[in-house]
């Protein structure tokens, strides 16, 4: 077990113990908790939830590392793996599964970059594609105006259809699905293409951050259908997913490893691996009722 996981579990156990002590005092005196005890309990509960979320994330990272090692061992070096990017958080479930804190983002970037340098992800075709895509964008001075949306569904000659003749906004959704902005993903019929109209998409060029984002040439604007907190989380994940590729491409071209990107874009994204400012503290988004769970399983 990793040292960090052990420390997180010990921290959570101490917090749970403190919270139980509070409820036990009231129970022993056969009374409800007073106001002071309730607020102390609520504060402990919030810290327990944060610790639980951190444990989940740490465990997920460890599992992913073990999974990668197992894949290398089992499939040897000849098998190409065709996928490897973060899934865009399209709903609350996806949101809870994506990176939550700035520290998570920094740790992921560092782990991914290390694996790229060690050749551990050399069979992931997406790694080679993204690194070379960025190298080519520099070689050819590719203008942002020529960068299409990552899924290519912004192209007028691309159409997603199902076997019933429904025209869909993209191949990853069904005709019954509704986009986060409330518009259906079903946008017409192949029998009447003139009436097909997309109302649920935002092209990267219309987003506030994408046009000035250094990741644009690799990321290509993430998912067109995300909005609000889903978009924010998806964009953050896309940045952290792609910045190790950019760093690897820079090292490939110059022999130097970048650690800071200057420019007119989000300040919190410039310090690539947190070597200058460290992790910016922020609260995790996920809420897990861990006390109720523990009491139930302990009973
Ligand atoms: S990381 Fe976010 S801001 Fe940058 S190009 Fe991708 S979606 Fe746009």
XYZ file of C-alpha atoms and ligand atoms in Angstrom:
307
model
C 0.000 0.000 0.000
C 1.358 3.491 -0.794
C 2.565 5.736 2.001
C 0.117 8.437 0.908
C -2.829 6.039 0.990
C -1.867 4.856 4.460
C -1.631 8.431 5.700
C -5.005 9.318 4.205
C -6.649 6.277 5.783
C -5.097 7.075 9.158
C -6.320 10.651 8.880
C -9.832 9.503 8.072
C -9.864 6.964 10.894
C -8.851 9.675 13.393
C -11.593 11.985 12.118
C -14.213 9.229 12.301
C -13.092 8.480 15.855
C -13.493 12.147 16.825
C -16.957 12.280 15.238
C -18.039 9.117 17.010
C -16.794 10.465 20.321
C -19.124 13.422 19.881
C -22.185 11.283 19.162
C -21.263 8.805 21.898
C -21.179 11.536 24.565
C -24.701 12.633 23.648
C -25.883 8.994 23.469
C -24.378 8.169 26.893
C -26.200 11.134 28.394
C -29.374 10.163 26.503
C -29.796 13.541 24.901
C -29.546 15.176 21.476
C -26.329 16.888 20.521
C -26.282 20.584 21.417
C -25.622 23.313 18.863
C -21.899 23.420 19.491
C -21.609 19.644 19.145
C -23.675 19.643 15.936
C -21.467 22.243 14.307
C -18.305 20.389 15.417
C -19.831 17.174 14.044
C -20.691 18.835 10.706
C -17.148 20.182 10.389
C -15.716 16.726 11.077
C -18.149 15.169 8.631
C -16.992 17.523 5.856
C -13.357 16.637 6.564
C -14.191 12.918 6.597
C -15.911 13.241 3.232
C -12.910 15.077 1.803
C -10.568 12.403 3.183
C -12.750 9.645 1.694
C -12.727 11.299 -1.708
C -8.927 11.648 -1.523
C -8.638 7.946 -0.599
C -10.800 6.978 -3.573
C -8.699 9.014 -5.931
C -5.432 7.703 -4.541
C -6.728 4.134 -4.790
C -7.867 4.746 -8.376
C -4.420 6.046 -9.346
C -2.726 3.048 -7.713
C -5.129 0.660 -9.456
C -4.446 2.354 -12.787
C -0.690 2.029 -12.304
C -1.074 -1.661 -11.415
C -3.372 -2.165 -14.390
C -0.815 -0.617 -16.724
C 1.930 -2.833 -15.339
C -0.298 -5.899 -15.703
C -1.176 -5.001 -19.294
C 2.507 -4.650 -20.199
C 3.271 -7.995 -18.558
C 0.322 -9.875 -20.020
C 0.209 -8.508 -23.534
C 3.930 -7.843 -24.031
C 5.134 -4.927 -26.098
C 3.512 -5.826 -29.402
C -0.130 -5.062 -28.648
C -1.331 -1.608 -29.578
C -3.959 -0.049 -27.316
C -6.299 2.188 -29.254
C -7.651 4.465 -26.569
C -6.224 6.391 -23.700
C -7.849 9.761 -23.101
C -10.105 10.878 -20.286
C -13.783 10.313 -20.925
C -15.644 13.611 -20.984
C -17.830 13.927 -17.858
C -21.287 13.950 -19.395
C -23.280 13.495 -16.173
C -22.910 13.374 -12.397
C -21.420 9.866 -12.585
C -18.785 10.999 -15.061
C -18.176 14.079 -12.965
C -17.478 12.022 -9.861
C -15.014 9.845 -11.802
C -12.890 12.671 -13.160
C -9.992 14.486 -11.481
C -11.286 16.553 -8.565
C -8.600 18.729 -7.009
C -5.679 20.715 -8.323
C -3.413 18.286 -6.529
C -5.045 15.401 -8.434
C -4.354 17.213 -11.683
C -0.705 17.831 -10.820
C -0.168 14.237 -9.724
C -1.788 12.895 -12.867
C 0.308 15.135 -15.126
C 3.523 14.121 -13.367
C 2.612 10.415 -13.479
C 1.612 10.569 -17.136
C 4.739 12.470 -18.161
C 6.921 10.026 -16.239
C 5.258 7.079 -17.977
C 5.688 8.750 -21.363
C 9.410 9.249 -20.702
C 9.832 5.690 -19.445
C 8.101 4.296 -22.520
C 5.369 2.657 -20.432
C 2.622 4.029 -22.679
C 4.399 3.535 -25.978
C 1.690 1.066 -27.087
C -1.060 3.620 -26.521
C -1.478 4.975 -30.034
C -3.051 8.154 -28.711
C 0.235 9.104 -27.012
C 2.219 8.918 -30.249
C -0.563 10.655 -32.186
C -0.853 13.562 -29.782
C 2.882 14.109 -29.404
C 3.450 14.049 -33.163
C 0.348 16.155 -33.742
C 1.838 18.888 -31.616
C 5.278 18.540 -33.242
C 3.657 18.871 -36.671
C 1.650 21.892 -35.574
C 4.969 23.600 -34.780
C 6.717 22.361 -37.939
C 3.916 23.556 -40.197
C 2.934 26.614 -38.123
C -0.583 25.267 -38.234
C -3.045 28.113 -37.612
C -5.746 27.605 -34.993
C -8.347 28.456 -37.625
C -7.566 25.146 -39.354
C -8.126 23.073 -36.200
C -11.457 21.261 -36.259
C -13.357 20.004 -33.225
C -11.762 16.868 -31.742
C -14.680 14.610 -32.716
C -14.948 16.113 -36.259
C -18.689 16.495 -35.801
C -18.382 20.196 -36.584
C -17.717 19.298 -40.212
C -20.708 19.762 -42.537
C -19.812 16.559 -44.421
C -19.933 14.418 -41.259
C -23.229 12.922 -40.205
C -23.982 10.526 -37.347
C -26.994 8.294 -38.006
C -28.510 5.206 -36.425
C -30.110 2.253 -38.195
C -33.571 3.854 -37.897
C -32.481 6.802 -40.024
C -32.267 9.179 -37.074
C -29.660 11.895 -37.419
C -27.753 12.384 -34.172
C -25.464 15.115 -32.936
C -22.675 12.545 -32.481
C -21.986 8.836 -32.612
C -21.716 8.517 -28.838
C -25.364 9.318 -28.084
C -28.752 7.795 -28.833
C -31.808 9.407 -30.397
C -33.448 9.454 -26.953
C -30.578 11.295 -25.221
C -30.908 14.908 -24.161
C -27.913 17.256 -24.165
C -26.967 19.144 -20.967
C -28.559 22.291 -22.420
C -31.933 20.482 -22.647
C -31.860 20.039 -26.425
C -32.313 16.526 -27.852
C -29.395 14.758 -29.504
C -31.869 13.606 -32.145
C -31.689 16.402 -34.729
C -33.660 15.058 -37.669
C -34.123 12.235 -40.179
C -31.983 11.159 -43.115
C -35.144 11.360 -45.215
C -35.255 15.130 -44.654
C -31.696 16.388 -44.386
C -32.708 19.981 -45.131
C -34.430 20.122 -41.756
C -31.476 18.757 -39.775
C -30.210 21.411 -37.408
C -27.756 21.167 -34.484
C -28.809 23.286 -31.493
C -26.819 21.754 -28.688
C -23.198 22.329 -29.697
C -20.601 24.977 -28.868
C -17.564 25.025 -31.155
C -14.186 25.547 -29.457
C -13.846 28.907 -31.176
C -16.887 30.086 -29.203
C -15.553 28.997 -25.807
C -13.887 31.591 -23.610
C -10.685 29.626 -22.877
C -10.017 27.513 -25.971
C -8.827 30.163 -28.483
C -5.903 31.158 -26.233
C -5.230 27.733 -24.736
C -1.788 26.236 -25.487
C -3.400 22.790 -25.569
C -5.729 23.627 -28.458
C -3.626 21.959 -31.186
C -3.759 18.647 -29.280
C -7.057 18.863 -27.404
C -9.123 20.413 -30.212
C -11.763 21.752 -27.905
C -13.012 18.734 -25.957
C -16.737 17.905 -26.210
C -19.014 20.353 -28.013
C -22.038 19.402 -25.945
C -20.791 20.083 -22.441
C -21.776 23.162 -20.483
C -21.533 24.547 -16.978
C -19.768 22.454 -14.370
C -19.566 19.461 -16.738
C -17.719 21.594 -19.273
C -15.430 23.044 -16.579
C -14.488 19.568 -15.334
C -14.115 18.202 -18.893
C -11.932 21.126 -19.959
C -9.763 20.793 -16.826
C -9.380 17.057 -17.476
C -8.570 17.685 -21.148
C -5.864 20.159 -20.174
C -4.204 17.747 -17.741
C -4.661 14.890 -20.182
C -2.847 16.747 -22.953
C -0.195 18.823 -21.227
C 2.096 15.770 -20.688
C 1.972 15.196 -24.474
C 2.903 18.822 -25.069
C 5.768 18.525 -22.557
C 6.964 15.319 -24.242
C 6.782 16.982 -27.671
C 8.813 19.962 -26.427
C 11.404 17.612 -24.929
C 11.458 15.636 -28.205
C 12.149 18.819 -30.198
C 14.490 20.654 -27.839
C 15.863 18.197 -25.296
C 14.481 20.436 -22.542
C 11.553 19.670 -20.250
C 9.090 22.543 -19.915
C 7.754 23.271 -16.446
C 5.951 26.608 -16.979
C 3.934 27.946 -19.905
C 3.709 31.708 -20.143
C 1.056 33.480 -22.147
C -2.375 35.011 -22.125
C -4.354 32.157 -20.635
C -5.457 30.829 -17.253
C -2.905 31.490 -14.523
C -3.758 28.294 -12.641
C -2.696 26.208 -15.650
C 0.737 27.683 -16.335
C 2.720 25.864 -13.642
C 2.575 22.493 -15.417
C 3.698 20.150 -12.648
C 3.261 22.463 -9.650
C 7.010 23.010 -9.289
C 6.632 26.747 -8.816
C 3.404 27.308 -6.911
C 2.579 23.793 -5.709
C -1.023 22.643 -5.539
C -3.712 25.291 -5.203
C -6.049 24.217 -2.410
C -9.605 23.661 -3.498
C -12.475 21.651 -2.139
C -13.310 18.326 -3.761
C -16.615 18.295 -5.623
C -17.684 14.842 -4.606
C -19.863 14.212 -1.516
C -19.880 10.721 0.021
C -21.986 9.900 3.145
C -19.152 7.910 4.668
C -20.317 8.067 8.294
C -23.639 6.397 7.545
C -21.859 3.725 5.526
C -19.339 2.991 8.254
C -21.954 2.753 10.987
C -24.043 0.410 8.883
C -21.128 -1.893 8.060
C -19.810 -1.787 11.626
C -23.228 -2.814 13.048
S -7.942 22.189 -22.516
Fe -9.939 23.200 -22.324
S -9.542 25.330 -22.963
Fe -7.804 24.091 -23.690
S -8.376 23.557 -25.795
Fe -9.010 21.849 -24.448
S -11.152 22.299 -23.977
Fe -10.252 24.202 -24.780
